[in-house]
Amino acid sequence: IPSVAAVASDLGAAALTPLERQVATLKASNPNCVLMFEVGYRYTFFGEDAAVAAAELNIWAYKKHHFFVASVPTHRLEV
């Protein structure tokens, strides 16, 4: 799974969605952290964090727009 930084640099900021730009900026500021974003009714992981979440939480990571994502519904967070 390509990293957020690699995808962002390959495509350029103009090709990314506003959410993807925010994710790329925050990931660049916090490279050693696994970031989880609340997007609608889901907690979502992007890029390399999606791979970590998929392995640790036994969930799927899949490509959505430009990044790989993995998510957990907010009502299932305690499971």
XYZ file of N, CA, C and O in Angstrom:
316
model
N 0.862 -1.180 0.000
C 0.000 0.000 0.000
C 0.900 1.232 0.000
O 1.744 1.367 0.880
N 0.726 2.114 -0.974
C 1.568 3.322 -1.025
C 1.254 4.275 0.120
O 0.122 4.365 0.574
N 2.273 4.973 0.567
C 2.091 5.932 1.655
C 1.332 7.158 1.165
O 1.292 7.457 -0.025
N 0.745 7.867 2.116
C 0.036 9.107 1.807
C 0.997 10.106 1.167
O 0.667 10.762 0.180
N 2.196 10.217 1.713
C 3.175 11.167 1.187
C 3.561 10.841 -0.249
O 3.684 11.744 -1.082
N 3.726 9.553 -0.554
C 4.101 9.163 -1.913
C 3.003 9.489 -2.912
O 3.272 10.028 -3.988
N 1.758 9.198 -2.563
C 0.638 9.500 -3.459
C 0.493 11.000 -3.649
O 0.320 11.482 -4.768
N 0.578 11.749 -2.549
C 0.433 13.204 -2.624
C 1.526 13.830 -3.479
O 1.258 14.735 -4.276
N 2.762 13.345 -3.345
C 3.842 13.931 -4.142
C 3.751 13.521 -5.608
O 4.067 14.297 -6.502
N 3.300 12.291 -5.868
C 3.157 11.831 -7.255
C 2.063 12.594 -7.998
O 2.233 12.967 -9.153
N 0.938 12.808 -7.329
C -0.211 13.437 -7.990
C -0.180 14.957 -7.920
O -0.712 15.630 -8.795
N 0.380 15.507 -6.852
C 0.336 16.948 -6.633
C -0.941 17.315 -5.906
O -1.970 16.642 -6.033
N -0.883 18.387 -5.136
C -2.007 18.792 -4.300
C -3.258 19.104 -5.110
O -4.373 18.859 -4.664
N -3.101 19.619 -6.300
C -4.262 20.012 -7.115
C -5.115 18.811 -7.510
O -6.327 18.948 -7.694
N -4.525 17.627 -7.624
C -5.275 16.440 -8.036
C -6.016 15.780 -6.882
O -6.899 14.958 -7.108
N -5.671 16.139 -5.640
C -6.285 15.518 -4.473
C -7.590 16.210 -4.100
O -7.776 17.400 -4.355
N -8.476 15.462 -3.454
C -9.702 16.055 -2.932
C -9.345 16.890 -1.704
O -8.257 16.728 -1.128
N -10.237 17.785 -1.264
C -9.938 18.564 -0.055
C -9.638 17.682 1.167
O -8.717 17.982 1.929
N -10.377 16.599 1.342
C -10.113 15.694 2.463
C -8.736 15.058 2.313
O -7.977 14.980 3.279
N -8.389 14.620 1.120
C -7.077 14.004 0.898
C -5.950 14.999 1.156
O -4.902 14.625 1.701
N -6.149 16.265 0.806
C -5.133 17.290 1.100
C -4.964 17.452 2.607
O -3.840 17.571 3.104
N -6.084 17.458 3.350
C -6.000 17.570 4.810
C -5.266 16.370 5.401
O -4.422 16.530 6.289
N -5.597 15.192 4.929
C -4.947 13.979 5.415
C -3.444 14.042 5.137
O -2.634 13.755 6.013
N -3.063 14.431 3.936
C -1.636 14.514 3.575
C -0.904 15.519 4.459
O 0.218 15.251 4.918
N -1.521 16.661 4.717
C -0.905 17.687 5.569
C -0.737 17.188 6.991
O 0.334 17.336 7.595
N -1.786 16.589 7.547
C -1.708 16.101 8.920
C -0.744 14.930 9.054
O -0.037 14.821 10.053
N -0.698 14.055 8.051
C 0.234 12.922 8.104
C 1.677 13.418 8.009
O 2.560 12.883 8.676
N 1.912 14.435 7.199
C 3.265 14.998 7.101
C 3.694 15.614 8.434
O 4.876 15.568 8.793
N 2.752 16.170 9.175
C 3.053 16.768 10.481
C 3.209 15.724 11.582
O 3.781 16.019 12.628
N 2.653 14.534 11.360
C 2.671 13.474 12.373
C 3.093 12.141 11.744
O 2.317 11.183 11.731
N 4.319 12.058 11.240
C 4.722 10.863 10.473
C 4.827 9.579 11.292
O 4.713 8.494 10.750
N 5.041 9.683 12.587
C 5.240 8.482 13.408
C 3.992 8.058 14.160
O 4.069 7.277 15.097
N 2.842 8.584 13.749
C 1.576 8.266 14.408
C 0.630 7.590 13.424
O 0.672 7.856 12.232
N -0.221 6.731 13.954
C -1.314 6.180 13.161
C -2.489 7.117 13.381
O -2.955 7.292 14.507
N -2.936 7.758 12.312
C -4.013 8.742 12.409
C -5.345 8.124 12.003
O -5.426 7.378 11.030
N -6.379 8.489 12.751
C -7.733 8.035 12.481
C -8.609 9.277 12.407
O -8.544 10.136 13.277
N -9.393 9.386 11.346
C -10.236 10.551 11.111
C -11.699 10.153 11.190
O -12.097 9.126 10.644
N -12.507 10.977 11.837
C -13.948 10.732 11.825
C -14.508 11.369 10.561
O -14.465 12.588 10.388
N -15.002 10.543 9.661
C -15.546 10.990 8.386
C -16.979 10.473 8.321
O -17.197 9.273 8.139
N -17.933 11.372 8.498
C -19.319 10.940 8.531
C -19.551 10.044 9.732
O -19.215 10.402 10.857
N -20.096 8.868 9.503
C -20.376 7.934 10.600
C -19.295 6.861 10.741
O -19.521 5.810 11.336
N -18.108 7.131 10.204
C -17.014 6.159 10.270
C -15.732 6.817 10.783
O -15.496 7.991 10.554
N -14.906 6.010 11.435
C -13.533 6.383 11.731
C -12.700 5.766 10.619
O -12.752 4.556 10.385
N -11.944 6.595 9.924
C -11.257 6.155 8.720
C -9.748 6.339 8.840
O -9.273 7.356 9.344
N -9.018 5.342 8.370
C -7.558 5.370 8.285
C -7.187 5.492 6.811
O -7.860 4.921 5.949
N -6.101 6.199 6.508
C -5.684 6.419 5.124
C -4.250 5.944 4.913
O -3.409 6.040 5.808
N -3.974 5.472 3.686
C -2.609 5.120 3.268
C -1.991 4.040 4.126
O -2.605 3.006 4.396
N -0.768 4.276 4.573
C -0.053 3.290 5.367
C -0.762 3.007 6.690
O -0.667 1.911 7.236
N -1.504 3.985 7.207
C -2.274 3.768 8.429
C -3.421 2.784 8.179
O -3.801 2.027 9.073
N -3.956 2.773 6.971
C -4.999 1.803 6.613
C -4.442 0.385 6.648
O -5.123 -0.546 7.084
N -3.207 0.219 6.215
C -2.574 -1.106 6.252
C -2.377 -1.570 7.692
O -2.627 -2.737 8.013
N -1.946 -0.676 8.557
C -1.764 -1.012 9.971
C -3.112 -1.380 10.590
O -3.236 -2.390 11.285
N -4.126 -0.551 10.349
C -5.451 -0.808 10.908
C -6.018 -2.129 10.399
O -6.609 -2.898 11.167
N -5.838 -2.408 9.120
C -6.349 -3.656 8.551
C -5.701 -4.863 9.219
O -6.390 -5.840 9.546
N -4.412 -4.795 9.445
C -3.703 -5.915 10.063
C -4.065 -6.073 11.543
O -4.297 -7.179 12.016
N -4.130 -4.966 12.264
C -4.358 -5.026 13.702
C -5.824 -5.243 14.077
O -6.120 -5.876 15.091
N -6.743 -4.698 13.283
C -8.168 -4.766 13.617
C -8.919 -5.826 12.818
O -10.121 -5.986 12.980
N -8.196 -6.514 11.935
C -8.807 -7.544 11.088
C -9.961 -6.971 10.264
O -11.077 -7.517 10.259
N -9.696 -5.842 9.592
C -10.669 -5.209 8.702
C -10.038 -5.074 7.323
O -8.841 -5.291 7.150
N -10.835 -4.728 6.336
C -10.351 -4.589 4.959
C -9.777 -3.208 4.704
O -10.302 -2.210 5.187
N -8.722 -3.145 3.908
C -8.209 -1.892 3.349
C -8.472 -1.954 1.853
O -8.233 -2.976 1.216
N -8.994 -0.884 1.295
C -9.335 -0.854 -0.131
C -9.038 0.541 -0.682
O -8.941 1.512 0.069
N -8.880 0.617 -1.992
C -8.563 1.900 -2.624
C -9.843 2.690 -2.854
O -10.812 2.183 -3.406
N -9.817 3.938 -2.396
C -10.944 4.855 -2.591
C -10.354 6.181 -3.041
O -9.554 6.782 -2.327
N -10.737 6.623 -4.197
C -10.145 7.798 -4.847
C -8.647 7.543 -5.035
O -8.276 6.638 -5.731
N -7.799 8.295 -4.332
C -6.353 8.167 -4.544
C -5.637 7.372 -3.456
O -4.521 6.922 -3.673
N -6.243 7.223 -2.285
C -5.594 6.558 -1.158
C -6.280 5.237 -0.834
O -7.461 5.059 -1.092
N -5.521 4.335 -0.214
C -6.139 3.174 0.394
C -6.764 3.624 1.703
O -6.216 4.486 2.401
N -7.909 3.060 2.051
C -8.600 3.406 3.288
C -9.051 2.135 4.003
O -9.222 1.085 3.390
N -9.210 2.245 5.296
C -9.835 1.217 6.128
C -10.680 1.984 7.127
O -10.297 3.070 7.572
N -11.845 1.444 7.467
C -12.706 2.201 8.359
C -13.495 1.306 9.292
O -13.665 0.112 9.044
N -13.956 1.928 10.363
C -14.779 1.279 11.375
C -15.968 2.198 11.627
O -15.777 3.393 11.854
N -17.203 1.654 11.595
C -18.354 2.508 11.922
C -18.246 3.053 13.345
O -17.758 2.353 14.247
N -18.671 4.270 13.558
C -18.543 4.893 14.888
C -19.276 4.098 15.967
O -18.798 4.014 17.087
N -20.389 3.485 15.626
C -21.137 2.734 16.632
C -20.493 1.386 16.960
O -20.915 0.712 17.894
N -19.461 0.992 16.215
C -18.770 -0.278 16.461
C -17.359 -0.067 17.037
O -16.588 -1.021 17.145
N -17.031 1.134 17.440
C -15.681 1.428 17.887
C -15.270 0.592 19.100
O -14.122 0.196 19.218
N -16.202 0.288 19.993
C -15.872 -0.454 21.219
C -15.622 -1.930 20.964
O -15.105 -2.617 21.817
N -16.006 -2.450 19.810
C -15.898 -3.891 19.556
C -14.465 -4.318 19.378
O -13.596 -3.750 18.961
